[in-house]
PDB file of C-alpha atoms and ligand atoms in Angstrom:
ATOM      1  CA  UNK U  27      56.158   6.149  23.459  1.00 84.00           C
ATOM      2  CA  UNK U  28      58.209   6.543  26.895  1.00 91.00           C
ATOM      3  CA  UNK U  29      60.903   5.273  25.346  1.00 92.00           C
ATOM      4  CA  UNK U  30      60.670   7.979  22.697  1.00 92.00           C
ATOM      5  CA  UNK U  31      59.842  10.561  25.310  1.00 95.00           C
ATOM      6  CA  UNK U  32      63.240   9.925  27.277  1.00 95.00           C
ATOM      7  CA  UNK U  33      65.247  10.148  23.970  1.00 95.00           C
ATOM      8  CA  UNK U  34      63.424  13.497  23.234  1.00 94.00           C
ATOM      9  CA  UNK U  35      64.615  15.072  26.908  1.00 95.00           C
ATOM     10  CA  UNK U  36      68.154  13.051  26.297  1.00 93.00           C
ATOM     11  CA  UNK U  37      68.927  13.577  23.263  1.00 94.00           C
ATOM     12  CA  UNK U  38      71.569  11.176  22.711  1.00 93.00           C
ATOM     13  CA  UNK U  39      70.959   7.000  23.454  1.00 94.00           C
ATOM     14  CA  UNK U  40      68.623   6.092  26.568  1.00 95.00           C
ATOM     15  CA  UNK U  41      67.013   3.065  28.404  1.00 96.00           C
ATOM     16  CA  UNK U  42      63.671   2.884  29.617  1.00 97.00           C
ATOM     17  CA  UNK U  43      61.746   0.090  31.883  1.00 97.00           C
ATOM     18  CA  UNK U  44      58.146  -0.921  32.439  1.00 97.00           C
ATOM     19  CA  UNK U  45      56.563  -3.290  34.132  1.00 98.00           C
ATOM     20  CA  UNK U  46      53.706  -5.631  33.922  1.00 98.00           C
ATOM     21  CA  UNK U  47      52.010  -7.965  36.162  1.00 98.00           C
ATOM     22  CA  UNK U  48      49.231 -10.022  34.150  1.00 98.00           C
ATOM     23  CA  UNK U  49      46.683 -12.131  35.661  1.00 98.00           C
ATOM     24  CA  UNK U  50      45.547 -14.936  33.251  1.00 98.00           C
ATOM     25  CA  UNK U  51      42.301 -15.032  35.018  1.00 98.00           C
ATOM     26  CA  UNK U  52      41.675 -12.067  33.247  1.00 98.00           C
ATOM     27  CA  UNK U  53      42.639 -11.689  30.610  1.00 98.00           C
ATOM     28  CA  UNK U  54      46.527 -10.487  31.498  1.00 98.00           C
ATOM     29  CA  UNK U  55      45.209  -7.117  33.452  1.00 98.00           C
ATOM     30  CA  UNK U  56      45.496  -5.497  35.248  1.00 98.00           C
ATOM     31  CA  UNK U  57      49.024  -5.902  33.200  1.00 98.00           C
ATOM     32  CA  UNK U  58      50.506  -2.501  32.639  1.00 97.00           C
ATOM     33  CA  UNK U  59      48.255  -0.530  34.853  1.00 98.00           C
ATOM     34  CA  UNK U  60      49.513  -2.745  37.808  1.00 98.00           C
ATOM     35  CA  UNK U  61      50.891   0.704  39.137  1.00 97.00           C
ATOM     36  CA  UNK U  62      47.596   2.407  39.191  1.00 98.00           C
ATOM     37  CA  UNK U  63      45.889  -0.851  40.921  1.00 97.00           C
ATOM     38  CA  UNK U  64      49.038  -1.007  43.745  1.00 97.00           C
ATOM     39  CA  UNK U  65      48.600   2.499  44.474  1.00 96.00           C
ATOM     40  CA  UNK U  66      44.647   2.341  44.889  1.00 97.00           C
ATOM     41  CA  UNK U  67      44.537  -1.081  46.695  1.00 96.00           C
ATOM     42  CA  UNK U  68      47.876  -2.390  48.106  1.00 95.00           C
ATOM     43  CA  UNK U  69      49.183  -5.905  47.339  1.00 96.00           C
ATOM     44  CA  UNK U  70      45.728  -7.528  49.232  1.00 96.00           C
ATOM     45  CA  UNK U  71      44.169  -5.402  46.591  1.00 97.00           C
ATOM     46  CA  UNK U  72      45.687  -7.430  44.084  1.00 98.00           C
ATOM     47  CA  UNK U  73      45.329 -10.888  45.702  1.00 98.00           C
ATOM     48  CA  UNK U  74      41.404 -10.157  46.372  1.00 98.00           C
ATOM     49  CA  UNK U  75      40.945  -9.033  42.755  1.00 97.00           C
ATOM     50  CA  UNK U  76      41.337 -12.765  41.981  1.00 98.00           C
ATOM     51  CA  UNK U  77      39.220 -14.540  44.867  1.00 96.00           C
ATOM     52  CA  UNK U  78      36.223 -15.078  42.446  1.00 96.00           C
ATOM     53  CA  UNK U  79      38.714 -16.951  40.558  1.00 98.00           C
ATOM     54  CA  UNK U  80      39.924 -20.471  40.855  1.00 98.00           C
ATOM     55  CA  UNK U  81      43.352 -19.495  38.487  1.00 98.00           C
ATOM     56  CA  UNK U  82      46.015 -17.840  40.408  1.00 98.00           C
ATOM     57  CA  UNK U  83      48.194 -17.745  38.012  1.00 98.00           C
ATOM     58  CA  UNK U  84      50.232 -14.718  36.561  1.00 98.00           C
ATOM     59  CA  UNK U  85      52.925 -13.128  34.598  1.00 98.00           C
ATOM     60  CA  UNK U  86      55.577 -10.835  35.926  1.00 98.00           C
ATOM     61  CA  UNK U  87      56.743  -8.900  32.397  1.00 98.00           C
ATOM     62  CA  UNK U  88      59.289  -6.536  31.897  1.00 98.00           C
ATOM     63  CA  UNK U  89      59.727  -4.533  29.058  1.00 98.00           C
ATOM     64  CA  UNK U  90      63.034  -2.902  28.219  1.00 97.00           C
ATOM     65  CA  UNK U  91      63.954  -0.493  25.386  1.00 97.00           C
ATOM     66  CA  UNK U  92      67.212   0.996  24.282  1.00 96.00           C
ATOM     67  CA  UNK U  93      67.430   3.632  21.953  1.00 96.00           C
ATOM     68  CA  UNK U  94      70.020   4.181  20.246  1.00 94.00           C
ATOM     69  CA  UNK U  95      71.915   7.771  19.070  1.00 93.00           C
ATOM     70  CA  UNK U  96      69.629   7.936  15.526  1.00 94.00           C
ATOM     71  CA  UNK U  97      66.294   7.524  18.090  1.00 94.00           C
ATOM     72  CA  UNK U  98      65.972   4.031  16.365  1.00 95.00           C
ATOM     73  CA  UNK U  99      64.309   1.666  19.555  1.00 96.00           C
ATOM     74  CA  UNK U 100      64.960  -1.822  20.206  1.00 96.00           C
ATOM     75  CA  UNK U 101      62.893  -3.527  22.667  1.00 97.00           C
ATOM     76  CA  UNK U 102      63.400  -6.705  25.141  1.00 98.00           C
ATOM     77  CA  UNK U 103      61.069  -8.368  27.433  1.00 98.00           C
ATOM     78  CA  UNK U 104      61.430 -10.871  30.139  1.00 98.00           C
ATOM     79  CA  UNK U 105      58.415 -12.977  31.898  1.00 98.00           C
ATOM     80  CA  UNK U 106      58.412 -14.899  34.825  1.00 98.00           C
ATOM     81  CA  UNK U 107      55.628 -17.163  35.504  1.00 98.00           C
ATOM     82  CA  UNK U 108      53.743 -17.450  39.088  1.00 98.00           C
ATOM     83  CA  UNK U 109      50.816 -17.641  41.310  1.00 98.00           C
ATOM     84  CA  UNK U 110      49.048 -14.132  43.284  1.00 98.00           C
ATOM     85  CA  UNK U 111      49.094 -15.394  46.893  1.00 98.00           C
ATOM     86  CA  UNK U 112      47.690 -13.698  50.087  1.00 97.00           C
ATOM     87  CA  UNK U 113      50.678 -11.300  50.955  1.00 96.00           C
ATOM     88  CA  UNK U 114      53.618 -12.062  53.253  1.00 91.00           C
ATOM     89  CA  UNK U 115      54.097 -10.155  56.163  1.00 83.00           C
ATOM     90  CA  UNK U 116      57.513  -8.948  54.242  1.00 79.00           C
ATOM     91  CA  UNK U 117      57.011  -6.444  51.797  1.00 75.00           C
ATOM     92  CA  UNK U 118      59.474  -4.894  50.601  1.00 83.00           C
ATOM     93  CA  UNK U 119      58.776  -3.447  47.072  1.00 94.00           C
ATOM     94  CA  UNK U 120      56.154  -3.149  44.258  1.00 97.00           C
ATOM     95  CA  UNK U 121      53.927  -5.947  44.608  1.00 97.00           C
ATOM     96  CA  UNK U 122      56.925  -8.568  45.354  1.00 97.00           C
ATOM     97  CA  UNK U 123      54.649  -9.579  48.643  1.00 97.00           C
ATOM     98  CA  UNK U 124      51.775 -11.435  46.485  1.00 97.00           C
ATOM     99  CA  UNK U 125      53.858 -12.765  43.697  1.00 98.00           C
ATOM    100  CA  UNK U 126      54.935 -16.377  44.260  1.00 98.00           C
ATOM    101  CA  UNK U 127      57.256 -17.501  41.154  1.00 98.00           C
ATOM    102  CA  UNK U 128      57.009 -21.237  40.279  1.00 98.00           C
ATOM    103  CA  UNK U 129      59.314 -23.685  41.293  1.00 97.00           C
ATOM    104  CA  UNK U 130      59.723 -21.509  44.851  1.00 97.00           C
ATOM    105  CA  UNK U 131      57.440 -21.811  47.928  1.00 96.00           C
ATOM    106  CA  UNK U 132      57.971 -18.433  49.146  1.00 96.00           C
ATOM    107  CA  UNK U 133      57.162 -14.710  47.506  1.00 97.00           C
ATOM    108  CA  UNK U 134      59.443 -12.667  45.806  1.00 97.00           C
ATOM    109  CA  UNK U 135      59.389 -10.411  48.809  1.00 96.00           C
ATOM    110  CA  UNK U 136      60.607 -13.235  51.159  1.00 95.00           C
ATOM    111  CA  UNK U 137      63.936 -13.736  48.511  1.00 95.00           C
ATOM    112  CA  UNK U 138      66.904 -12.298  49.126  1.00 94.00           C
ATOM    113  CA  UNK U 139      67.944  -9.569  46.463  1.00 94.00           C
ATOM    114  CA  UNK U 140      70.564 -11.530  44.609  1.00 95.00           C
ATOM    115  CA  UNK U 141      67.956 -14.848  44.310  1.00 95.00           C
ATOM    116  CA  UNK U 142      65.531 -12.833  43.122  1.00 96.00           C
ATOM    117  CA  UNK U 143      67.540 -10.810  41.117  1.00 95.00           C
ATOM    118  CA  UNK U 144      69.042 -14.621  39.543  1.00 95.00           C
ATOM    119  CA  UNK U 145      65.095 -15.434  38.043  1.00 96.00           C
ATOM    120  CA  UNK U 146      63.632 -11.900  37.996  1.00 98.00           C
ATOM    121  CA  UNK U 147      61.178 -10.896  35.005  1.00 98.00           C
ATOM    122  CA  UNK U 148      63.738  -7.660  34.834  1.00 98.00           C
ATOM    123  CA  UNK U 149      66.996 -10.055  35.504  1.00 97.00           C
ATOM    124  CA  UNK U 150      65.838 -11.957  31.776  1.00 98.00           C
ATOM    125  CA  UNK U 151      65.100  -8.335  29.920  1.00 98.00           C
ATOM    126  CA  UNK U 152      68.284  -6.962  30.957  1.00 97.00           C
ATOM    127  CA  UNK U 153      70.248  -9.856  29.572  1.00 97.00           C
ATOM    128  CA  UNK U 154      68.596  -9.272  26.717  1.00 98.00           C
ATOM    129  CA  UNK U 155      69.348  -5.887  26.342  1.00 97.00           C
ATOM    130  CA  UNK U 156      73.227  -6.640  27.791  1.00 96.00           C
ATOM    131  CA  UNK U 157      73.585  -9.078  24.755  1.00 96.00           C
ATOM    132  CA  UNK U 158      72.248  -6.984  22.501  1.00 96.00           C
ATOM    133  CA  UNK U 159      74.626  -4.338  23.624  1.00 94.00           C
ATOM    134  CA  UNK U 160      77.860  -6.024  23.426  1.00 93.00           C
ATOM    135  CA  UNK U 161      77.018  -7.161  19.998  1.00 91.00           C
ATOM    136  CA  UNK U 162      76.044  -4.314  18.546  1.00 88.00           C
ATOM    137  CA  UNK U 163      77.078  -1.153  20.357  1.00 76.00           C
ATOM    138  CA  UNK U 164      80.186   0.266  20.342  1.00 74.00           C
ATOM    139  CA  UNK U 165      81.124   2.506  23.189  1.00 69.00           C
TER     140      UNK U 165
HETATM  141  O1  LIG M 207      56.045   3.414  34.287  1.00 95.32           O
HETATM  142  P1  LIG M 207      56.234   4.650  35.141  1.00 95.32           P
HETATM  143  O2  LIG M 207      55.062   5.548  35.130  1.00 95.32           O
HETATM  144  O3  LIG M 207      57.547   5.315  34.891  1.00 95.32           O
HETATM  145  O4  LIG M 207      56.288   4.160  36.659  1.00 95.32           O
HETATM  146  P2  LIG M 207      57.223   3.099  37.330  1.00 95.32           P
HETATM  147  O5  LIG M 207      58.535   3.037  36.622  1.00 95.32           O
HETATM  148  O6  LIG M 207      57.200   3.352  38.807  1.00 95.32           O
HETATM  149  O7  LIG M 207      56.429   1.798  37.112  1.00 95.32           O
HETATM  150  P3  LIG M 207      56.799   0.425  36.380  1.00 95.32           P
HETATM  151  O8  LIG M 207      56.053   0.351  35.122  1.00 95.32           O
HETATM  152  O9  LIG M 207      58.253   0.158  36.329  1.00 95.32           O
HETATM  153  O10 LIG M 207      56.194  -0.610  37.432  1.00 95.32           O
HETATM  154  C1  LIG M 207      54.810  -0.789  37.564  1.00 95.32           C
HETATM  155  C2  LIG M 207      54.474  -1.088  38.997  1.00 95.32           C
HETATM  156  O11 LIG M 207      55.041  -2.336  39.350  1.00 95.32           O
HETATM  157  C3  LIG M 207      55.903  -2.193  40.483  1.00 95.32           C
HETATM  158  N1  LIG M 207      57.092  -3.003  40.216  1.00 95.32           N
HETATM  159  C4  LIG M 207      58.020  -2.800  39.259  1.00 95.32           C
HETATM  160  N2  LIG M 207      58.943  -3.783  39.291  1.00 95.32           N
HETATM  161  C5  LIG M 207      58.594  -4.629  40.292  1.00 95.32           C
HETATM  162  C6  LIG M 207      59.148  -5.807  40.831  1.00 95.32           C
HETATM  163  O12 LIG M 207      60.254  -6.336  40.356  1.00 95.32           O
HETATM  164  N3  LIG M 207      58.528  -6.384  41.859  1.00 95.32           N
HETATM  165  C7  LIG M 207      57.395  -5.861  42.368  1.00 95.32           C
HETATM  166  N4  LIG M 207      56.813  -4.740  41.943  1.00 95.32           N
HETATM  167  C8  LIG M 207      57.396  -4.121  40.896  1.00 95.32           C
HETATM  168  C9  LIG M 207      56.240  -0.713  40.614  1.00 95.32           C
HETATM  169  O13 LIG M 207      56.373  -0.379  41.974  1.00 95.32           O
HETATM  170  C10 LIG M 207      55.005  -0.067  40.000  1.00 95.32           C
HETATM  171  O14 LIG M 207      54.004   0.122  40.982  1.00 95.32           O
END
């Protein structure tokens, strides 16, 4: 639907981006209304929603779609795996300051750009979408 919203204001080939952050605890919400739940509670919002629950885990998803001159939409998603922790004094953007990605022992938030930008949810849908591109788009 967004994506088909942009190409209606476009008109011509566009790329839209949405994010995700599901907790498995529940069921993978608050998923794409992570916005909504940021903007009411904060990133300790996020990490209290799961105290009840002994499963920290979560998904970081993003969603990519290109559409392409006709309006025809291809989409691309990339997921990276973590844990919601208590929130780092650092915050910097998003929710980054309560999302710990396995294999690291510090928050997205505590990365520097380029490292998280070298594991990122959005660095996997983008190479998706940059693949797709330069096999099938001319420009
Ligand atoms: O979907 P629309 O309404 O256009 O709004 P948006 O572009 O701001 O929202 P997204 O779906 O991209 O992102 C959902 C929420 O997740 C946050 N977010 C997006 N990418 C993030 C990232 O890499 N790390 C941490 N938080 C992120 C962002 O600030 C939003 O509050």
């Amino acid at each position: 639907m967004k994506a088909l919203a942009a190409f209606d204001i476009i008109k011509g080939p566009c790329i839209v981006e949405d994010t995700s952050l599901c907790f498995n605890a529940i069921g993978g919400l608050p998923g794409p209304y992570v916005k909504w739940f940021l903007k009411a509670t904060g990133p300790l919002g996020l990490y209290c929603m799961l105290k009840g629950f002994e499963d920290k885990t979560a998904m970081a998803v993003c969603t990519v779609a290109y559409v392409n001159e006709h309006g025809e939409v291809n989409i691309f998603s990339g997921e990276t795996d973590g844990t919601i922790v208590e929130p780092t004094a650092v915050e910097t953007f998003g929710w980054d300051s309560c999302f710990k990605p396995n294999g690291y022992e510090i928050t997205y938030a505590e990365m520097p750009k380029e490292e998280k930008n070298l594991i990122s949810h959005r660095m996997k849908a983008m190479y998706k979408l940059k693949e797709f591109i330069d096999h099938n788009v001319i420009i």
